[in-house]
mmCIF file of C-alpha atoms in Angstrom:
data_model
loop_
_atom_site.group_PDB
_atom_site.id
_atom_site.type_symbol
_atom_site.label_atom_id
_atom_site.label_comp_id
_atom_site.label_asym_id
_atom_site.label_seq_id
_atom_site.Cartn_x
_atom_site.Cartn_y
_atom_site.Cartn_z
ATOM 1 C CA MET G 1 0.003 -0.005 -0.017
ATOM 2 C CA GLY G 2 1.192 3.570 -0.715
ATOM 3 C CA GLY G 3 2.807 5.369 2.137
ATOM 4 C CA GLU G 4 1.619 8.956 1.780
ATOM 5 C CA SER G 5 -0.743 10.694 4.168
ATOM 6 C CA VAL G 6 -4.348 9.807 4.080
ATOM 7 C CA HIS G 7 -7.060 12.265 5.001
ATOM 8 C CA ILE G 8 -10.252 10.399 5.752
ATOM 9 C CA ASP G 9 -12.934 11.209 8.271
ATOM 10 C CA SER G 10 -11.968 8.909 11.132
ATOM 11 C CA ALA G 11 -15.212 9.547 12.968
ATOM 12 C CA ALA G 12 -16.919 7.204 10.590
ATOM 13 C CA VAL G 13 -14.629 4.256 11.351
ATOM 14 C CA VAL G 14 -16.382 1.463 13.163
ATOM 15 C CA SER G 15 -13.835 -0.201 15.442
ATOM 16 C CA GLY G 16 -15.922 -3.306 16.069
ATOM 17 C CA PRO G 17 -15.042 -6.261 18.284
ATOM 18 C CA ARG G 18 -11.716 -7.982 18.141
ATOM 19 C CA ALA G 19 -11.371 -10.922 15.725
ATOM 20 C CA ALA G 20 -11.751 -13.601 18.366
ATOM 21 C CA GLU G 21 -14.946 -12.009 19.568
ATOM 22 C CA CYS G 22 -16.461 -11.276 16.136
ATOM 23 C CA CYS G 23 -17.369 -14.553 14.586
ATOM 24 C CA PRO G 24 -16.058 -18.169 14.291
ATOM 25 C CA ALA G 25 -15.157 -17.728 10.693
ATOM 26 C CA VAL G 26 -12.548 -15.002 11.505
ATOM 27 C CA LYS G 27 -11.335 -16.851 14.615
ATOM 28 C CA GLY G 28 -10.858 -19.974 12.544
ATOM 29 C CA LYS G 29 -8.847 -18.043 9.949
ATOM 30 C CA SER G 30 -11.506 -18.488 7.220
ATOM 31 C CA PHE G 31 -12.032 -14.901 6.249
ATOM 32 C CA ALA G 32 -14.354 -15.286 3.218
ATOM 33 C CA ALA G 33 -17.554 -14.268 5.089
ATOM 34 C CA PHE G 34 -15.861 -11.292 6.717
ATOM 35 C CA PHE G 35 -14.474 -10.091 3.319
ATOM 36 C CA ARG G 36 -18.060 -10.222 1.988
ATOM 37 C CA GLN G 37 -19.366 -8.164 4.917
ATOM 38 C CA ALA G 38 -16.733 -5.481 4.362
ATOM 39 C CA GLU G 39 -17.525 -5.344 0.641
ATOM 40 C CA ALA G 40 -21.214 -4.968 1.346
ATOM 41 C CA ARG G 41 -20.620 -2.302 3.997
ATOM 42 C CA PHE G 42 -18.594 -0.111 1.675
ATOM 43 C CA GLY G 43 -20.247 -0.933 -1.600
ATOM 44 C CA LEU G 44 -17.242 -2.609 -3.200
ATOM 45 C CA PRO G 45 -17.240 -5.129 -6.049
ATOM 46 C CA SER G 46 -17.791 -8.673 -4.918
ATOM 47 C CA GLY G 47 -14.488 -10.468 -4.362
ATOM 48 C CA LEU G 48 -12.330 -7.247 -4.358
ATOM 49 C CA VAL G 49 -11.382 -7.216 -0.711
ATOM 50 C CA GLU G 50 -10.285 -10.903 -0.798
ATOM 51 C CA ALA G 51 -8.371 -10.332 -3.990
ATOM 52 C CA VAL G 52 -6.493 -7.452 -2.434
ATOM 53 C CA ALA G 53 -5.805 -9.347 0.703
ATOM 54 C CA ARG G 54 -4.436 -12.340 -1.255
ATOM 55 C CA ALA G 55 -2.144 -10.142 -3.330
ATOM 56 C CA GLU G 56 -1.052 -8.010 -0.303
ATOM 57 C CA SER G 57 -0.484 -10.640 2.349
ATOM 58 C CA GLY G 58 -1.339 -14.118 1.092
ATOM 59 C CA LEU G 59 -4.204 -14.067 3.682
ATOM 60 C CA ASN G 60 -1.659 -13.834 6.551
ATOM 61 C CA PRO G 61 -3.064 -11.570 9.328
ATOM 62 C CA ARG G 62 0.430 -11.240 10.847
ATOM 63 C CA ALA G 63 2.208 -10.194 7.644
ATOM 64 C CA VAL G 64 4.773 -7.396 7.801
ATOM 65 C CA SER G 65 6.263 -6.070 4.601
ATOM 66 C CA PRO G 66 9.856 -4.807 4.233
ATOM 67 C CA ALA G 67 8.456 -1.238 4.251
ATOM 68 C CA GLY G 68 6.431 -1.885 7.415
ATOM 69 C CA ALA G 69 2.938 -2.434 6.008
ATOM 70 C CA LEU G 70 0.935 -4.565 8.378
ATOM 71 C CA GLY G 71 -1.690 -7.321 8.423
ATOM 72 C CA LEU G 72 -4.151 -8.850 5.899
ATOM 73 C CA MET G 73 -4.597 -5.625 3.833
ATOM 74 C CA GLN G 74 -0.968 -4.399 4.439
ATOM 75 C CA LEU G 75 -1.898 -1.096 5.977
ATOM 76 C CA THR G 76 0.958 1.327 6.468
ATOM 77 C CA PRO G 77 1.150 2.681 10.006
ATOM 78 C CA GLY G 78 0.128 6.163 8.848
ATOM 79 C CA THR G 79 -2.937 4.882 6.953
ATOM 80 C CA ALA G 80 -3.889 2.630 9.853
ATOM 81 C CA ARG G 81 -3.776 5.682 12.243
ATOM 82 C CA ALA G 82 -5.795 7.780 9.843
ATOM 83 C CA LEU G 83 -8.428 5.099 9.720
ATOM 84 C CA GLY G 84 -8.578 4.778 13.490
ATOM 85 C CA VAL G 85 -7.052 1.293 13.611
ATOM 86 C CA THR G 86 -5.615 0.494 17.029
ATOM 87 C CA ASP G 87 -4.333 -3.014 16.275
ATOM 88 C CA PRO G 88 -3.368 -3.588 12.628
ATOM 89 C CA PHE G 89 -2.917 -7.287 13.319
ATOM 90 C CA ASP G 90 -6.619 -7.558 14.336
ATOM 91 C CA PRO G 91 -8.285 -8.985 11.158
ATOM 92 C CA VAL G 92 -11.551 -7.206 11.925
ATOM 93 C CA GLN G 93 -9.986 -3.729 12.124
ATOM 94 C CA ASN G 94 -7.429 -4.388 9.345
ATOM 95 C CA VAL G 95 -9.991 -5.618 6.767
ATOM 96 C CA GLU G 96 -12.573 -2.977 7.592
ATOM 97 C CA ALA G 97 -9.980 -0.217 7.312
ATOM 98 C CA GLY G 98 -8.582 -1.627 4.041
ATOM 99 C CA ALA G 99 -12.041 -1.890 2.521
ATOM 100 C CA ARG G 100 -12.820 1.653 3.560
ATOM 101 C CA TYR G 101 -9.630 2.905 2.026
ATOM 102 C CA LEU G 102 -10.363 1.064 -1.231
ATOM 103 C CA ARG G 103 -13.781 2.810 -1.258
ATOM 104 C CA HIS G 104 -12.020 6.124 -0.745
ATOM 105 C CA LEU G 105 -9.612 5.479 -3.565
ATOM 106 C CA LEU G 106 -12.358 4.386 -5.924
ATOM 107 C CA ASP G 107 -14.276 7.581 -5.199
ATOM 108 C CA ARG G 108 -11.151 9.635 -5.518
ATOM 109 C CA PHE G 109 -10.335 8.187 -9.003
ATOM 110 C CA GLY G 110 -13.862 8.157 -10.409
ATOM 111 C CA GLY G 111 -14.525 4.529 -9.857
ATOM 112 C CA ASN G 112 -11.513 3.474 -12.059
ATOM 113 C CA LEU G 113 -10.434 0.159 -10.416
ATOM 114 C CA ARG G 114 -6.995 0.126 -12.071
ATOM 115 C CA LEU G 115 -6.205 3.554 -10.709
ATOM 116 C CA ALA G 116 -7.549 2.709 -7.285
ATOM 117 C CA LEU G 117 -5.370 -0.444 -7.076
ATOM 118 C CA ALA G 118 -2.389 1.516 -8.364
ATOM 119 C CA ALA G 119 -2.920 4.082 -5.625
ATOM 120 C CA TYR G 120 -3.405 1.324 -2.965
ATOM 121 C CA ASN G 121 0.009 -0.111 -4.012
ATOM 122 C CA ALA G 122 2.051 2.888 -4.861
ATOM 123 C CA GLY G 123 0.203 5.769 -3.290
ATOM 124 C CA PRO G 124 -2.325 8.319 -4.749
ATOM 125 C CA GLY G 125 0.527 10.821 -5.196
ATOM 126 C CA ALA G 126 2.305 8.456 -7.598
ATOM 127 C CA VAL G 127 -0.871 8.027 -9.628
ATOM 128 C CA ARG G 128 -1.312 11.875 -9.827
ATOM 129 C CA ARG G 129 2.332 12.492 -10.772
ATOM 130 C CA HIS G 130 2.210 9.984 -13.637
ATOM 131 C CA GLY G 131 -1.268 10.823 -14.777
ATOM 132 C CA GLY G 132 -2.320 7.157 -14.465
ATOM 133 C CA VAL G 133 -0.824 3.859 -13.449
ATOM 134 C CA PRO G 134 2.834 4.527 -12.481
ATOM 135 C CA PRO G 135 5.390 2.773 -14.674
ATOM 136 C CA TYR G 136 6.603 0.587 -11.773
ATOM 137 C CA ASP G 137 6.888 -3.191 -12.641
ATOM 138 C CA GLU G 138 5.794 -4.065 -9.134
ATOM 139 C CA THR G 139 2.623 -1.922 -9.297
ATOM 140 C CA GLN G 140 1.680 -3.067 -12.747
ATOM 141 C CA ALA G 141 2.150 -6.687 -11.743
ATOM 142 C CA TYR G 142 0.207 -6.017 -8.528
ATOM 143 C CA ILE G 143 -2.808 -4.743 -10.461
ATOM 144 C CA GLU G 144 -2.907 -7.716 -12.822
ATOM 145 C CA LYS G 145 -2.523 -10.147 -9.863
ATOM 146 C CA VAL G 146 -5.516 -8.621 -8.081
ATOM 147 C CA LEU G 147 -7.623 -8.506 -11.264
ATOM 148 C CA ALA G 148 -6.725 -12.087 -12.111
ATOM 149 C CA VAL G 149 -7.894 -13.255 -8.694
ATOM 150 C CA LEU G 150 -11.071 -11.121 -8.924
ATOM 151 C CA SER G 151 -11.834 -12.397 -12.435
ATOM 152 C CA GLY G 152 -11.365 -15.962 -11.324
ATOM 153 C CA LYS G 153 -13.777 -15.471 -8.414
ATOM 154 C CA LYS G 154 -16.394 -13.843 -10.704
ATOM 155 C CA ALA G 155 -16.095 -16.910 -13.039
ATOM 156 C CA ALA G 156 -15.903 -19.384 -10.119
ATOM 157 C CA GLY G 157 -16.664 -22.841 -11.409
ATOM 158 C CA CYS G 158 -17.093 -21.141 -14.837
ATOM 159 C CA GLN G 159 -20.737 -21.117 -13.991
ATOM 160 C CA GLY G 160 -21.044 -17.854 -12.145
ATOM 161 C CA GLU G 161 -21.378 -19.657 -8.778
ATOM 162 C CA GLN G 162 -19.873 -18.324 -5.569
ATOM 163 C CA LEU G 163 -17.354 -20.944 -4.492
ATOM 164 C CA PRO G 164 -15.069 -21.050 -1.440
ATOM 165 C CA HIS G 165 -11.805 -19.024 -1.722
ATOM 166 C CA GLU G 166 -9.821 -22.253 -1.714
ATOM 167 C CA THR G 167 -11.258 -23.158 -5.163
ATOM 168 C CA PRO G 168 -8.785 -22.410 -7.978
ATOM 169 C CA PRO G 169 -10.043 -19.611 -10.216
ATOM 170 C CA CYS G 170 -11.300 -20.319 -13.747
ATOM 171 C CA LEU G 171 -10.717 -18.381 -16.889
ATOM 172 C CA ASP G 172 -13.603 -17.629 -19.242
ATOM 173 C CA GLY G 173 -14.163 -15.522 -22.297
ATOM 174 C CA THR G 174 -15.101 -12.416 -20.324
ATOM 175 C CA MET G 175 -11.593 -11.776 -18.992
ATOM 176 C CA GLY G 176 -10.200 -9.979 -21.994
ATOM 177 C CA SER G 177 -13.060 -7.469 -22.106
ATOM 178 C CA LEU G 178 -13.102 -7.073 -18.350
ATOM 179 C CA LEU G 179 -9.486 -6.099 -18.088
ATOM 180 C CA GLY G 180 -9.371 -3.998 -21.253
ATOM 181 C CA ARG G 181 -5.697 -4.698 -22.107
ATOM 182 C CA GLU G 182 -3.765 -5.857 -25.177
ATOM 183 C CA THR G 183 -4.547 -9.544 -25.467
ATOM 184 C CA LEU G 184 -3.526 -12.898 -26.884
ATOM 185 C CA GLY G 185 -5.926 -15.001 -28.850
ATOM 186 C CA ILE G 186 -6.239 -18.495 -27.412
ATOM 187 C CA GLU G 187 -8.398 -20.963 -29.224
ATOM 188 C CA ALA G 188 -10.754 -23.005 -27.023
ATOM 189 C CA PRO G 189 -12.087 -26.192 -28.605
ATOM 190 C CA GLY G 190 -15.702 -25.753 -29.725
ATOM 191 C CA GLU G 191 -15.710 -22.101 -28.601
ATOM 192 C CA ASN G 192 -14.697 -18.726 -29.929
ATOM 193 C CA ALA G 193 -11.129 -17.613 -29.155
ATOM 194 C CA LEU G 194 -10.584 -16.450 -25.583
ATOM 195 C CA GLU G 195 -8.975 -12.987 -25.399
ATOM 196 C CA ILE G 196 -6.638 -13.074 -22.417
ATOM 197 C CA PRO G 197 -3.863 -10.612 -21.703
ATOM 198 C CA ALA G 198 -0.417 -12.297 -21.618
ATOM 199 C CA VAL G 199 0.527 -10.648 -18.340
ATOM 200 C CA VAL G 200 -2.719 -11.950 -16.820
ATOM 201 C CA LEU G 201 -1.791 -15.464 -17.667
ATOM 202 C CA ARG G 202 1.330 -15.053 -15.537
ATOM 203 C CA ALA G 203 -0.747 -13.516 -12.691
ATOM 204 C CA TYR G 204 -3.294 -16.303 -13.046
ATOM 205 C CA LEU G 205 -0.612 -18.894 -12.374
ATOM 206 C CA ALA G 206 0.352 -17.037 -9.165
ATOM 207 C CA ALA G 207 -3.299 -16.827 -8.126
ATOM 208 C CA LEU G 208 -3.797 -20.490 -8.877
ATOM 209 C CA LEU G 209 -0.898 -21.445 -6.655
ATOM 210 C CA LEU G 210 -2.298 -19.211 -3.874
ATOM 211 C CA ALA G 211 -5.657 -20.898 -4.318
ATOM 212 C CA VAL G 212 -4.167 -24.340 -3.606
ATOM 213 C CA GLY G 213 -2.335 -23.145 -0.543
ATOM 214 C CA LEU G 214 1.132 -22.192 -1.744
ATOM 215 C CA GLU G 215 2.622 -18.822 -0.682
ATOM 216 C CA VAL G 216 3.378 -16.686 -3.666
ATOM 217 C CA LEU G 217 3.877 -13.209 -2.255
ATOM 218 C CA THR G 218 5.021 -9.976 -3.902
ATOM 219 C CA GLY G 219 5.826 -7.223 -1.459
ATOM 220 C CA THR G 220 4.799 -3.543 -1.815
ATOM 221 C CA GLY G 221 7.916 -2.092 -0.178
ATOM 222 C CA ASP G 222 9.658 -0.730 -3.316
ATOM 223 C CA ALA G 223 6.546 0.904 -4.670
ATOM 224 C CA GLU G 224 5.885 2.446 -1.299
ATOM 225 C CA ARG G 225 9.276 4.027 -1.072
ATOM 226 C CA ARG G 226 8.885 5.498 -4.535
ATOM 227 C CA ALA G 227 5.473 7.006 -3.808
#
């Protein structure tokens, strides 16, 4: 997550109970239900909070990045303070604050998900300075990784069903149009060619490994230091 100052009305932050007191799903380290609650609370696209948490921390609530970002959503200390977080390793506070910050960034960048994700990774200042997604390899790979996980969840089972987060994501013909990037044509037997960005194929492999329980983490430290 970007390391610049965040100015958000902290009075609206809901601190909530600690993770162990909230619900068995959080206590048992199955965060799917809580991600959905945060998405509903802040009007975020379904699956976005989990996709960001996977890319940021590999769903590790005790994760600490080289740049000092903390917890599931990898909040920087400054952002955590601005959002009223008292314990960034508390999954309840961390996820709620991260979801609220995502909502703030989406509003700030006119609902543009790519720009919001770039700002989450490299900081809003970097997005402003570059007039769009910064030319940082890490930030660009981060965006594709989040979108690959998000696209896989939307096509869960390739039938539009909501499956548990442990289920590997599927690719379908909607991915090319969803991501809006230069694509490769891949022929699927008995179907039209699937338009899938080459970089997304690489991100998809990382997401697939995460889905089956392997740790494939990319830190946000370098992008934070540049922001």
